[in-house]
CSV table of C-alpha atoms and ligand atoms in Angstrom, one decimal:
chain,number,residue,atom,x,y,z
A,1,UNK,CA,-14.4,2.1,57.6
A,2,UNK,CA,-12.9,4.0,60.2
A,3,UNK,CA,-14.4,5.2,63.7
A,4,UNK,CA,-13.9,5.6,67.2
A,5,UNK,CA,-16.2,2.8,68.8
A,6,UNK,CA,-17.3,-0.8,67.0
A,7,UNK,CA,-20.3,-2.0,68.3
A,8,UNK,CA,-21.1,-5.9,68.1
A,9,UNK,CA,-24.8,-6.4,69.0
A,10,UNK,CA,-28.0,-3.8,68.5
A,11,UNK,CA,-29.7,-4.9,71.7
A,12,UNK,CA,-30.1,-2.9,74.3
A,13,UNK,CA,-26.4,-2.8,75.8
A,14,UNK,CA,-25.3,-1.5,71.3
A,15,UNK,CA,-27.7,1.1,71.4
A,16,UNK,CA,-27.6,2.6,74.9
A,17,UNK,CA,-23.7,2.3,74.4
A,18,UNK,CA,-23.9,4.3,71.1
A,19,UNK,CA,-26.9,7.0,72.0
A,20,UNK,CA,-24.4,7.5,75.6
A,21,UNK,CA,-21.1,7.9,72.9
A,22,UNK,CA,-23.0,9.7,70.6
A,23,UNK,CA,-24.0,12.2,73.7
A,24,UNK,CA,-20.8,12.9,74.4
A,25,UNK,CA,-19.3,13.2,70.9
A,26,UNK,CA,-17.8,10.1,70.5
A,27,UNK,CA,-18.8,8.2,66.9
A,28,UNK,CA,-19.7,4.5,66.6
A,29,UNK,CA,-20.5,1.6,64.0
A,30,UNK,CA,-23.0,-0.7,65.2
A,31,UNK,CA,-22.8,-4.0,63.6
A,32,UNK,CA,-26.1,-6.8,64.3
A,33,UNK,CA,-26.6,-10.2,62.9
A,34,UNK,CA,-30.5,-10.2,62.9
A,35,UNK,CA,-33.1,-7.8,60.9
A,36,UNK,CA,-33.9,-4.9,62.4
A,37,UNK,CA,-37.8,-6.0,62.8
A,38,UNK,CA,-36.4,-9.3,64.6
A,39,UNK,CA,-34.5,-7.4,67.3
A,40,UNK,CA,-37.2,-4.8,67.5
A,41,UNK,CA,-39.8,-7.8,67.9
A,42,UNK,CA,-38.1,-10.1,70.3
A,43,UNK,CA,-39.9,-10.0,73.7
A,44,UNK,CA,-38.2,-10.3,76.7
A,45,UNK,CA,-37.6,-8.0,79.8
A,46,UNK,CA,-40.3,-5.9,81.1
A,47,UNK,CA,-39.2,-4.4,84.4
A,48,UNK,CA,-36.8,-1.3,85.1
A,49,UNK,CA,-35.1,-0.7,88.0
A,50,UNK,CA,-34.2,3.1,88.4
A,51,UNK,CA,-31.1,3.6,87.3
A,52,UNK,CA,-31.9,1.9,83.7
A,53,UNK,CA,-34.8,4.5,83.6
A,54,UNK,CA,-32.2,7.4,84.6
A,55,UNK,CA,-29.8,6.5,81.8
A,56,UNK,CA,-32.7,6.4,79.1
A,57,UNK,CA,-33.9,9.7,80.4
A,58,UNK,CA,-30.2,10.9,80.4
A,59,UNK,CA,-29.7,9.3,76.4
A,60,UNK,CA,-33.0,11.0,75.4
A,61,UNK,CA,-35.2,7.9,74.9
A,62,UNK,CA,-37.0,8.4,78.5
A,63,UNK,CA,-40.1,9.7,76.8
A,64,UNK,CA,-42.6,7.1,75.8
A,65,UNK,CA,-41.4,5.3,78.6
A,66,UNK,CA,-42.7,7.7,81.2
A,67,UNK,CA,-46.1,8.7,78.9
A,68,UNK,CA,-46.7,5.1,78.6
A,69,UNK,CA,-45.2,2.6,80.6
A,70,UNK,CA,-46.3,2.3,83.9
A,71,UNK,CA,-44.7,3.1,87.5
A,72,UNK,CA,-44.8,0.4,90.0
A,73,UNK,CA,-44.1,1.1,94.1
A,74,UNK,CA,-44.1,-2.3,94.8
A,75,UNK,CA,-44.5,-5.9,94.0
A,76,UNK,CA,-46.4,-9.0,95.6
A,77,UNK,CA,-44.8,-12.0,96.8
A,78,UNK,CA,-47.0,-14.9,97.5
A,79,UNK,CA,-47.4,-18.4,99.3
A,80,UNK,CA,-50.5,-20.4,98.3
A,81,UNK,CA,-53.7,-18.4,99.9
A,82,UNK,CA,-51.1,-15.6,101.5
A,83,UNK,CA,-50.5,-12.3,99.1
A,84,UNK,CA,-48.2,-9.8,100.8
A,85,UNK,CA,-47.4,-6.3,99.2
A,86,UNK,CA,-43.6,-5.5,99.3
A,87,UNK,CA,-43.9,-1.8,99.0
A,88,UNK,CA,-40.6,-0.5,97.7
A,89,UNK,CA,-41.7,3.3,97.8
A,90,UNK,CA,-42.4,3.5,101.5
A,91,UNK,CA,-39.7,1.0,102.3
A,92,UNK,CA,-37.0,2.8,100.4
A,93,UNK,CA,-38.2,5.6,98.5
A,94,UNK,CA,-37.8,4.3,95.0
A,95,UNK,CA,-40.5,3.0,92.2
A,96,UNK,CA,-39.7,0.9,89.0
A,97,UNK,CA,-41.2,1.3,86.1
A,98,UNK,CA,-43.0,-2.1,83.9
A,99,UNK,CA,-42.0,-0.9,79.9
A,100,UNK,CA,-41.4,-3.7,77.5
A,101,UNK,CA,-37.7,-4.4,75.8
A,102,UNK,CA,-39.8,-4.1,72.7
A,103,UNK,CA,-40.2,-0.7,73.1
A,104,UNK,CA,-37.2,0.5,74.5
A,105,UNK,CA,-35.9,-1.3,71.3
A,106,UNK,CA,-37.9,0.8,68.8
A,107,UNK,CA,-36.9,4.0,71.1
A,108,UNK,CA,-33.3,3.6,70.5
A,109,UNK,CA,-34.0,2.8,67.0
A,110,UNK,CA,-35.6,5.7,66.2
A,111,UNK,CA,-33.2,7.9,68.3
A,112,UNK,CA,-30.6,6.1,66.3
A,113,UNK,CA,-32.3,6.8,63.2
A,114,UNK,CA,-32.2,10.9,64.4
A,115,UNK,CA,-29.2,11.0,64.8
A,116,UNK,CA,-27.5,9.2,61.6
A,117,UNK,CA,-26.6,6.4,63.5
A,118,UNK,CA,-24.7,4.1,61.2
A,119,UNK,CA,-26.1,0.5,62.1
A,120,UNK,CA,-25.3,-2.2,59.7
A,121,UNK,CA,-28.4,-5.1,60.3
A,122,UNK,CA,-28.2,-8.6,58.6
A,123,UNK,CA,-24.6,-8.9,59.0
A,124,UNK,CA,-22.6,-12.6,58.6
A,125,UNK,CA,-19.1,-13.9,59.6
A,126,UNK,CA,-18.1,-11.2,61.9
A,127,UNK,CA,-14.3,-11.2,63.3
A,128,UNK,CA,-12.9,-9.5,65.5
A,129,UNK,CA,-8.9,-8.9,65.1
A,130,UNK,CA,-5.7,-7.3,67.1
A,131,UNK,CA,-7.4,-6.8,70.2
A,132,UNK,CA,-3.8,-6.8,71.9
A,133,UNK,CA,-3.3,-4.0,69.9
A,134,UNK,CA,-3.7,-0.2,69.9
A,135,UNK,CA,-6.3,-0.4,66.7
A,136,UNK,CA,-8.3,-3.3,66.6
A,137,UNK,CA,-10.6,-4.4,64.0
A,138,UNK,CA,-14.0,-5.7,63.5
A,139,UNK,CA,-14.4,-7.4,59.9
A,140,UNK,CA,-17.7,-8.8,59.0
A,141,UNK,CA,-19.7,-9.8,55.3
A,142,UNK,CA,-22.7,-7.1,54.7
A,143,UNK,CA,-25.9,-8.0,54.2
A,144,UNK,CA,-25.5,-7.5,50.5
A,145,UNK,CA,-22.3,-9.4,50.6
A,146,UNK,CA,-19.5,-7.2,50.6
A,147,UNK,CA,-16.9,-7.7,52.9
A,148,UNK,CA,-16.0,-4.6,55.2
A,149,UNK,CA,-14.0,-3.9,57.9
A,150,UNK,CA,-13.7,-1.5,60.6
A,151,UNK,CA,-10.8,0.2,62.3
A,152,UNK,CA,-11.5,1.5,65.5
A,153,UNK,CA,-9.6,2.1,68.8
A,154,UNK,CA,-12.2,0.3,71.3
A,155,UNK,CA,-14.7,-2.5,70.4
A,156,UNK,CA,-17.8,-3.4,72.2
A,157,UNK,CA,-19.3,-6.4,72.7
A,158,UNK,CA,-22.3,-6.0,72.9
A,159,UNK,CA,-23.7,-9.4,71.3
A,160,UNK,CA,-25.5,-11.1,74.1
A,161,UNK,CA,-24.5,-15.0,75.4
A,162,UNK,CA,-24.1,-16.4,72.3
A,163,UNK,CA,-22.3,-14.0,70.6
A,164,UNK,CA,-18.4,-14.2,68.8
A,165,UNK,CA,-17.0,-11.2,71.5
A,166,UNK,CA,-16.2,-13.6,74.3
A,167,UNK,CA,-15.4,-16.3,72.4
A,168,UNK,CA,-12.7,-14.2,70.8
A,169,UNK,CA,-11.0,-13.7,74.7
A,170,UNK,CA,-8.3,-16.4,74.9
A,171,UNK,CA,-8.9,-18.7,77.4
A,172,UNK,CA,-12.3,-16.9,77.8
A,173,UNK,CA,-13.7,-19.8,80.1
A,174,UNK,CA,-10.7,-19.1,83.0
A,175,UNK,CA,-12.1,-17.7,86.2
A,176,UNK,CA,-15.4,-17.9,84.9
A,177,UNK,CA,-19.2,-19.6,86.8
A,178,UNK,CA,-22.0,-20.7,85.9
A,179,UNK,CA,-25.1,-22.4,87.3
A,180,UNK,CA,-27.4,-24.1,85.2
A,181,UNK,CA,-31.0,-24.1,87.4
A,182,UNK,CA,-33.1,-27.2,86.9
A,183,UNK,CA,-35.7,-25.0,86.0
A,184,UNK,CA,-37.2,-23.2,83.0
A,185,UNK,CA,-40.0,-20.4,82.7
A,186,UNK,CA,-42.8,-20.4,80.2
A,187,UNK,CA,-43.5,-16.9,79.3
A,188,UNK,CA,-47.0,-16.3,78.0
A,189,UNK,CA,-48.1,-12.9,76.2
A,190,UNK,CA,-51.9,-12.3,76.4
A,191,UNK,CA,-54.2,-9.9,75.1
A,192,UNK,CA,-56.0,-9.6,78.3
A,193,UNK,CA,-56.5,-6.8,81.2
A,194,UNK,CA,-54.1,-7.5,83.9
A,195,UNK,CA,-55.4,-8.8,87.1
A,196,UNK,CA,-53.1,-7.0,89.1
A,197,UNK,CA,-51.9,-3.9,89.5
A,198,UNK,CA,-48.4,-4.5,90.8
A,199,UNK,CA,-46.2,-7.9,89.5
A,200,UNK,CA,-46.9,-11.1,91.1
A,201,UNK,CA,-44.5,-13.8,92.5
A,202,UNK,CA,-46.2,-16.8,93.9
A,203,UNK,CA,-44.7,-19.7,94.8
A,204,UNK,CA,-46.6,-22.5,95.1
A,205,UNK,CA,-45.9,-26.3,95.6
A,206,UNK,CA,-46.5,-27.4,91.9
A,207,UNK,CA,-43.9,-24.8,90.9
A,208,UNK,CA,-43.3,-20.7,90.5
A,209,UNK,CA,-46.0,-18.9,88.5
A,210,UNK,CA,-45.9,-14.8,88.0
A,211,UNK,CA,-47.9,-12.2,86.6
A,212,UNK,CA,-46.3,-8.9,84.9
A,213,UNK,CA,-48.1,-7.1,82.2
A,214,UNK,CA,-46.9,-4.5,79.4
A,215,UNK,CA,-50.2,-2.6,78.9
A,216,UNK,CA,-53.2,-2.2,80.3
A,217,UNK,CA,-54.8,-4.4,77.8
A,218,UNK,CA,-51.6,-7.1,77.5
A,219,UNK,CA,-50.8,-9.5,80.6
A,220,UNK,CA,-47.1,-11.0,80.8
A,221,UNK,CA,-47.4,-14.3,82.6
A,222,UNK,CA,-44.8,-17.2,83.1
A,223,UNK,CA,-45.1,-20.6,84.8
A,224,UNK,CA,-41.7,-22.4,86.3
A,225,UNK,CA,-41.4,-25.8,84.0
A,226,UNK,CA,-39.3,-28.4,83.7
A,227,UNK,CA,-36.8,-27.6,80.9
A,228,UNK,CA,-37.2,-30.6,79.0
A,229,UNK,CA,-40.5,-29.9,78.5
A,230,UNK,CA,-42.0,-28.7,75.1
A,231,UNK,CA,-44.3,-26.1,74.5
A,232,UNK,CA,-46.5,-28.7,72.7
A,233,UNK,CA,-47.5,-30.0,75.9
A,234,UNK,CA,-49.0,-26.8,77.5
A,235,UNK,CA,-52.4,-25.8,75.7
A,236,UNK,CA,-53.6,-22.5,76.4
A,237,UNK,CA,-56.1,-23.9,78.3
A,238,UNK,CA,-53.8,-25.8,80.5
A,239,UNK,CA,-51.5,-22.7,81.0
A,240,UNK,CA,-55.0,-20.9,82.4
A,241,UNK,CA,-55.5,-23.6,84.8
A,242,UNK,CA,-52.1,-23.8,85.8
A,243,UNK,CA,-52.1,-20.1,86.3
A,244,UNK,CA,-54.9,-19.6,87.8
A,245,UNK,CA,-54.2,-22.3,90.6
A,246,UNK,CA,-50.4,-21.3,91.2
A,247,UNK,CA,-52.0,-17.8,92.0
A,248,UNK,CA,-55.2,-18.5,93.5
A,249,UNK,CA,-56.2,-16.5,96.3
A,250,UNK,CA,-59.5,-15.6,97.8
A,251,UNK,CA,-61.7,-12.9,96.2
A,252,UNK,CA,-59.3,-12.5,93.2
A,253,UNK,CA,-59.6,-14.3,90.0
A,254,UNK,CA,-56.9,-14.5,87.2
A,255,UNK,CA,-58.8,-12.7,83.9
A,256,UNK,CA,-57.8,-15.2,80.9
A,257,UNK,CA,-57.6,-14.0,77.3
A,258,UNK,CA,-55.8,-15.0,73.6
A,259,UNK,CA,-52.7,-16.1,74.2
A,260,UNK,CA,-50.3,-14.3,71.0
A,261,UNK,CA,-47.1,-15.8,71.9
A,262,UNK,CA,-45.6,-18.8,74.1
A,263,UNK,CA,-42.3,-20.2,74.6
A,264,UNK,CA,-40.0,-21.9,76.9
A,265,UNK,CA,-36.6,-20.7,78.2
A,266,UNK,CA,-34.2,-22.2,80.1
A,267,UNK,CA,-32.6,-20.6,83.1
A,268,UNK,CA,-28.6,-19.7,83.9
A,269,UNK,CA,-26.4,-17.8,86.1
A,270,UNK,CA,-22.9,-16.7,84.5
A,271,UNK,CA,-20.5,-14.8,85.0
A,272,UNK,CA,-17.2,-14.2,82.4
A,273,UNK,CA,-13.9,-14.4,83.7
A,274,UNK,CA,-13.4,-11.6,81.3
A,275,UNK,CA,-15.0,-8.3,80.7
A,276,UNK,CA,-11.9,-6.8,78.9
A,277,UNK,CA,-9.3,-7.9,76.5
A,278,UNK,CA,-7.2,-5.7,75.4
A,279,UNK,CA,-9.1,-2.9,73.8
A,280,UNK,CA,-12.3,-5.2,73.6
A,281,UNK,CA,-14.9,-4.7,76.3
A,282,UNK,CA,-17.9,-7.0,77.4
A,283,UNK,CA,-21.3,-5.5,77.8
A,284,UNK,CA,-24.7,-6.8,79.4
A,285,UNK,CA,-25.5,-10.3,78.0
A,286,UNK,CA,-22.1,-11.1,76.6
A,287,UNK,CA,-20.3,-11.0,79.8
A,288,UNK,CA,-23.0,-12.3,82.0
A,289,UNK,CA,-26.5,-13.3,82.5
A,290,UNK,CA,-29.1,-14.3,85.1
A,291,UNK,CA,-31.8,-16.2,85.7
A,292,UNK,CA,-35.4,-13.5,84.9
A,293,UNK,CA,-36.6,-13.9,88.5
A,294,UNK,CA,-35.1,-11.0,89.8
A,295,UNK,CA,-35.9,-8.8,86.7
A,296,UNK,CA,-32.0,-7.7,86.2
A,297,UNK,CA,-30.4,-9.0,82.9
A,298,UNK,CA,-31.4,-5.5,81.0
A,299,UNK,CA,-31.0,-3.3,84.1
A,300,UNK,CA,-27.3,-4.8,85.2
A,301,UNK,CA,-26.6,-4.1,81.4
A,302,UNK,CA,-27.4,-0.4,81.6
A,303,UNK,CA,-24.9,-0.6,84.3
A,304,UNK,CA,-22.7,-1.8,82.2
A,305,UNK,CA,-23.4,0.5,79.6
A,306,UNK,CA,-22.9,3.6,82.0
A,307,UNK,CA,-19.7,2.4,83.5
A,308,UNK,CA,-18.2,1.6,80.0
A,309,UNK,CA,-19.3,4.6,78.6
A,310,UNK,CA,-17.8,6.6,81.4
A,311,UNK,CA,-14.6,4.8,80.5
A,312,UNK,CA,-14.6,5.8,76.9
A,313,UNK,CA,-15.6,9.3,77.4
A,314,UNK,CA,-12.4,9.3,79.9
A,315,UNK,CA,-10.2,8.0,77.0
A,316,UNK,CA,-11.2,10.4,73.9
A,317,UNK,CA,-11.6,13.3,75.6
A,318,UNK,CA,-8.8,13.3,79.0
A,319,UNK,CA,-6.6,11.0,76.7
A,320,UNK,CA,-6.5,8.7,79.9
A,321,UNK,CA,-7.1,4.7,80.2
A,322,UNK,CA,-8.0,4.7,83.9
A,323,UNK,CA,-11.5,4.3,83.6
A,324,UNK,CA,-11.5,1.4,81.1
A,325,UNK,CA,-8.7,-0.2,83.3
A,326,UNK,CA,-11.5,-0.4,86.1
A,327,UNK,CA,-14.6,-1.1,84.2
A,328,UNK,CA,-14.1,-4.9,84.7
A,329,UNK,CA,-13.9,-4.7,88.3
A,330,UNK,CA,-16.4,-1.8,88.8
A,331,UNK,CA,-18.7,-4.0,86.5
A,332,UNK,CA,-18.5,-6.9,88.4
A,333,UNK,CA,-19.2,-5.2,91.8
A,334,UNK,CA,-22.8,-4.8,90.5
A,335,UNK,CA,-23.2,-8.0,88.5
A,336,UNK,CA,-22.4,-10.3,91.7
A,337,UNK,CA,-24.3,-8.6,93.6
A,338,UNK,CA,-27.0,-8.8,90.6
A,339,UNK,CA,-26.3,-12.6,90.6
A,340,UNK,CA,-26.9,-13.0,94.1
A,341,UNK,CA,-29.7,-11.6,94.0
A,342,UNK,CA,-31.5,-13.6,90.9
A,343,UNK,CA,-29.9,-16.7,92.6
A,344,UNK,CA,-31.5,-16.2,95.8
A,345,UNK,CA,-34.9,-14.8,94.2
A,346,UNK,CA,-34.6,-18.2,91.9
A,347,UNK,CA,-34.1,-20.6,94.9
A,348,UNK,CA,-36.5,-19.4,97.4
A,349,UNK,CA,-39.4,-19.1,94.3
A,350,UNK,CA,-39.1,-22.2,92.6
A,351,UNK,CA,-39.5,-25.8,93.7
A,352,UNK,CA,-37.5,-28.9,92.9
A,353,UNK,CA,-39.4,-31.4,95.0
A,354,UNK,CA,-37.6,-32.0,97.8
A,355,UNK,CA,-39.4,-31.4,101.0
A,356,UNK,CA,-36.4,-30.3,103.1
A,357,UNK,CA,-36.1,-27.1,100.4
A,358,UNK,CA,-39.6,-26.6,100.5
A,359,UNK,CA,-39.7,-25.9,104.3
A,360,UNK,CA,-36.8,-23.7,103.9
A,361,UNK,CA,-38.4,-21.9,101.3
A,362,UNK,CA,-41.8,-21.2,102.8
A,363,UNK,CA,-39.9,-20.3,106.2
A,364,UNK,CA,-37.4,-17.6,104.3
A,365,UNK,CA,-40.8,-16.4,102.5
A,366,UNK,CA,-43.0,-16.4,105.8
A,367,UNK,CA,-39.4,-14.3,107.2
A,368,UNK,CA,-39.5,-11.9,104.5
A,369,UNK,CA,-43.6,-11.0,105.0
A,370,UNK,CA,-43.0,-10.4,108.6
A,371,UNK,CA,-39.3,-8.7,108.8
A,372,UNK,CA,-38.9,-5.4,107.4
A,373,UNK,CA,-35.0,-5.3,107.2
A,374,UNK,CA,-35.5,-8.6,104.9
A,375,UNK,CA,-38.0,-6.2,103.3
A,376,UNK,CA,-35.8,-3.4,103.0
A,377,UNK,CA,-33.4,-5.8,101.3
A,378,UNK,CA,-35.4,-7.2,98.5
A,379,UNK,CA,-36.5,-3.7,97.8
A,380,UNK,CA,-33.2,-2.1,97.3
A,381,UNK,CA,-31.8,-5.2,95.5
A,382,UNK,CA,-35.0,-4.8,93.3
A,383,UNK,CA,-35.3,-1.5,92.7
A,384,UNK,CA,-31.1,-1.1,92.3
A,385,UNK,CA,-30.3,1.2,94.5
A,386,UNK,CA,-26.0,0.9,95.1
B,401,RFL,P1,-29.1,-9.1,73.8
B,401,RFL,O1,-30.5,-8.5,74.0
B,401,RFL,O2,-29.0,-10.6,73.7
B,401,RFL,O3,-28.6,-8.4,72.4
B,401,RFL,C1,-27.4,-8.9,71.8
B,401,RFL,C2,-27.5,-8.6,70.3
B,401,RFL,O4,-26.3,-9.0,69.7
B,401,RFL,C3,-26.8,-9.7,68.4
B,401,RFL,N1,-25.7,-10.6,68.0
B,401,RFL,C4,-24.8,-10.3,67.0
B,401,RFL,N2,-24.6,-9.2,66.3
B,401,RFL,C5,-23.6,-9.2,65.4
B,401,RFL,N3,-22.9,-10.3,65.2
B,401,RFL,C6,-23.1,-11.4,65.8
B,401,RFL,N4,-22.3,-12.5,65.5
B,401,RFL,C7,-24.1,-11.5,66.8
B,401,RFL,N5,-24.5,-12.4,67.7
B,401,RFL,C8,-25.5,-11.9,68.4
B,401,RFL,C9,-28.1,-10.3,68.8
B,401,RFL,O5,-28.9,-10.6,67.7
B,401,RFL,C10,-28.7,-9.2,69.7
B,401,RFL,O6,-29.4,-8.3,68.9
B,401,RFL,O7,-28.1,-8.6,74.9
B,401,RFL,P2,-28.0,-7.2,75.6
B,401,RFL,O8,-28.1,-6.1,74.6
B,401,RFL,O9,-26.8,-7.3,76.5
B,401,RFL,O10,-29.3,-7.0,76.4
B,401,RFL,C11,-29.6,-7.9,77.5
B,401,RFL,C12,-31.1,-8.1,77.7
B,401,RFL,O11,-31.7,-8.4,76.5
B,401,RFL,C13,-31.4,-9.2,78.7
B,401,RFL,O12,-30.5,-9.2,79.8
B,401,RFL,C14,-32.8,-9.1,79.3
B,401,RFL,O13,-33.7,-9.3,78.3
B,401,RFL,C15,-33.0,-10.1,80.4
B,401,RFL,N6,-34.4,-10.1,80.9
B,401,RFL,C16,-34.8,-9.2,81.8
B,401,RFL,N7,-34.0,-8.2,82.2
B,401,RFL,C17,-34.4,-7.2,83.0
B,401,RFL,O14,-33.6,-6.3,83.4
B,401,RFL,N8,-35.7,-7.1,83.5
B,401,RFL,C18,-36.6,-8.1,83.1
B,401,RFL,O15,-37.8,-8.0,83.5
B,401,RFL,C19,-36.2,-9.1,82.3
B,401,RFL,N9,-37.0,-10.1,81.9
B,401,RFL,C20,-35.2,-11.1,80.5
B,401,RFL,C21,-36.6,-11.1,81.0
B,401,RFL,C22,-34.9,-12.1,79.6
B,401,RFL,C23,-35.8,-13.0,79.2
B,401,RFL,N10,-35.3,-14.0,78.3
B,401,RFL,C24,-36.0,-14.3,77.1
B,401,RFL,C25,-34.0,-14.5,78.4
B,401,RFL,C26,-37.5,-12.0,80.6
B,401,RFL,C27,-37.1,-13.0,79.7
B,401,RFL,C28,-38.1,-14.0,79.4
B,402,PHB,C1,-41.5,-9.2,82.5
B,402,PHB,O1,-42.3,-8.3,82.5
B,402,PHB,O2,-41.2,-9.8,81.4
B,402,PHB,C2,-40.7,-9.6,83.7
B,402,PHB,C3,-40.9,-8.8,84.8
B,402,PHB,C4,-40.2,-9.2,86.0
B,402,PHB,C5,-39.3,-10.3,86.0
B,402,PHB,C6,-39.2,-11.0,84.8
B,402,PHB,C7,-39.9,-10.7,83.7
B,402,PHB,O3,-38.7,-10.6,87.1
């Protein structure tokens, strides 16, 4: 097969970075290990900032989202028995929205579907070849088991941490960081009303706990943990109790429910030393990630998605290489920034037991209810304005 772009990966960063192509003329192959149902099924982010909701809007899967997610102006932060609103609208002017990465999965999918999108699912033993060159390849075994192999002058990778893309950049570990936080969230999905009607960050002394929701009958809830726990230790009841007291305040209860899914992730900052290699380029989870506290893994890889596409429009259609020779660097701008952020939203949330951090902690959070330039500053880092 033959086309302009290879895709590796149908998350998020694949199909934003085909449906932006496929806006501006410019033909991909999307190639994805898992079943389509998997990917469409896997729950993780919940929260986008505004730019992620512009580029949907702009790729033509902003629909649903606005019928049926739900705008936010704000969030609350809170110490035990203290809940403070940080109102991003009247600090700043800007709203995010709550929409589940479920849904903005099916979206693509069915835009994708629309449009003819050639997407190859169940895929094995994908390769990825000549990336010095001026026509790299992408070779893979097809769900059926034929072999195939795609020519193509740009490849995206697009396949998240684990993936082969990075791995296929020579000395892909130079120049790059990561932090590995003694910390790990168990996320909880509920078929309960939430309790709230903005997202809730509490910090409290037996560890972070936070309510988000993606309906008005389905709560999202997670509960810092140690990361050698196992799931088997936390009964539903004991999650209630634990996130009921993490979040207790007075005159509000937490509204319990049946718990449909729980699980246990662990938490890292990275960042590659890479985003390009030749004619291969890094997208979203492949060429970084971040802990979920400041909501920014699926919006920094819409940046990515914007800035790469930008690049690759630039190349078919002005036959000029500039703006892939600065997507790394453009890129990155954002994702520090991004990674500071997480970090600091990370280490001021969750507690490791040592009383020297917790004072520090509960002084920065007592700093940020009272100052309104610390204010100002979560909000734009939250809501993504650049
Ligand atoms: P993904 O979603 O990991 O997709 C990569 C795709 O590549 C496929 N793949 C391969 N395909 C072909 N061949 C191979 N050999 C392959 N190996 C892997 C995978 O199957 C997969 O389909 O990366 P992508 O597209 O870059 O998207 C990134 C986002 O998924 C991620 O950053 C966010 O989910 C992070 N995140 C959040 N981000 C936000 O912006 N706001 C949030 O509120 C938010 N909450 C979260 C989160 C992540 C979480 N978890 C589970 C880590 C909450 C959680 C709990
Ligand atoms: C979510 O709804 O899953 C979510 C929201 C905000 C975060 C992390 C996760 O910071």
């Amino acid at each position: 097969m033959k086309t302009q772009v290879a895709i590796i990966g149908a998350g998020p960063s694949g199909l934003m970075l085909s449906r932006y192509l496929a806006l501006h003329g410019i033909e991909s192959i999307v190639i994805e290990d898992r079943a389509r149902d998997y990917v469409e099924a896997r729950i993780r982010a919940g929260l986008l900032e505004t730019q992620a909701v512009d580029l949907l809007d702009e790729i033509g899967v902003g629909e649903r989202l606005h019928r049926e997610g739900m705008e936010h102006n704000g969030i609350y932060l809170q110490i035990p028995g203290e809940r403070h609103n940080i109102n991003f609208k009247e600090l700043i002017g800007h709203t995010v929205w709550v929409y589940g990465q479920t849904e903005i999965q099916k979206d693509l999918g069915r835009a994708c579907d629309a449009a003819g999108q050639q997407i190859f699912y169940e895929v094995k033993d994908v390769e990825l070849h000549d990336l010095e060159s001026k026509q790299p390849s992408v070779t893979f075994t097809d769900k059926d088991g034929n072999s195939q192999r795609i020519d193509a002058a740009i490849i995206a990778g697009c396949d998240g941490f684990w993936g082969p893309s990075r791995k296929a950049i020579p000395d892909s570990a130079v120049g790059s960081f990561e932090r590995v936080y003694p910390f790990a969230w168990l996320g909880v999905m509920a078929n309960v009303a939430p309790s709230t009607d903005e997202l809730i960050y509490a910090r409290h002394t037996d560890g972070f706990a936070m309510h988000s929701m993606r309906s008005d009958k389905v709560s999202r809830l997670y509960l810092q943990v140690d990361p050698t726990d196992d799931i088997k230790n936390w009964s539903d009841d004991r999650i209630w109790e634990a996130l009921s007291k993490r979040m207790a305040v007075d005159g509000w209860e937490l509204k319990t429910g049946e718990i449909t899914e729980k699980s246990i992730l662990a938490m890292r900052s990275f960042v590659s030393g890479k985003l390009q290699h030749g004619r291969l380029f890094l997208v979203g989870d492949a060429g970084h990630i971040v802990p979920p506290t400041g909501a920014k893994g699926l919006n920094s890889a819409a940046n990515d998605v914007r800035f790469l596409g930008e690049g690759i429009v630039e190349f078919f259609k002005k036959n000029s290489e500039a703006g892939l020779a600065v997507y790394s660097d453009r890129a990155k701008e954002t994702i520090w920034r991004v990674t500071h952020f997480s970090w600091w939203m990370t280490t001021m949330l969750h507690t490791n037991g040592d009383e020297f951090d917790n004072q520090l902690q509960l002084s920065q959070l007592r700093h940020v209810f009272k100052n309104k330039a610390l204010q100002t500053n979560l909000a734009e880092n939250y809501v993504g304005i650049r």
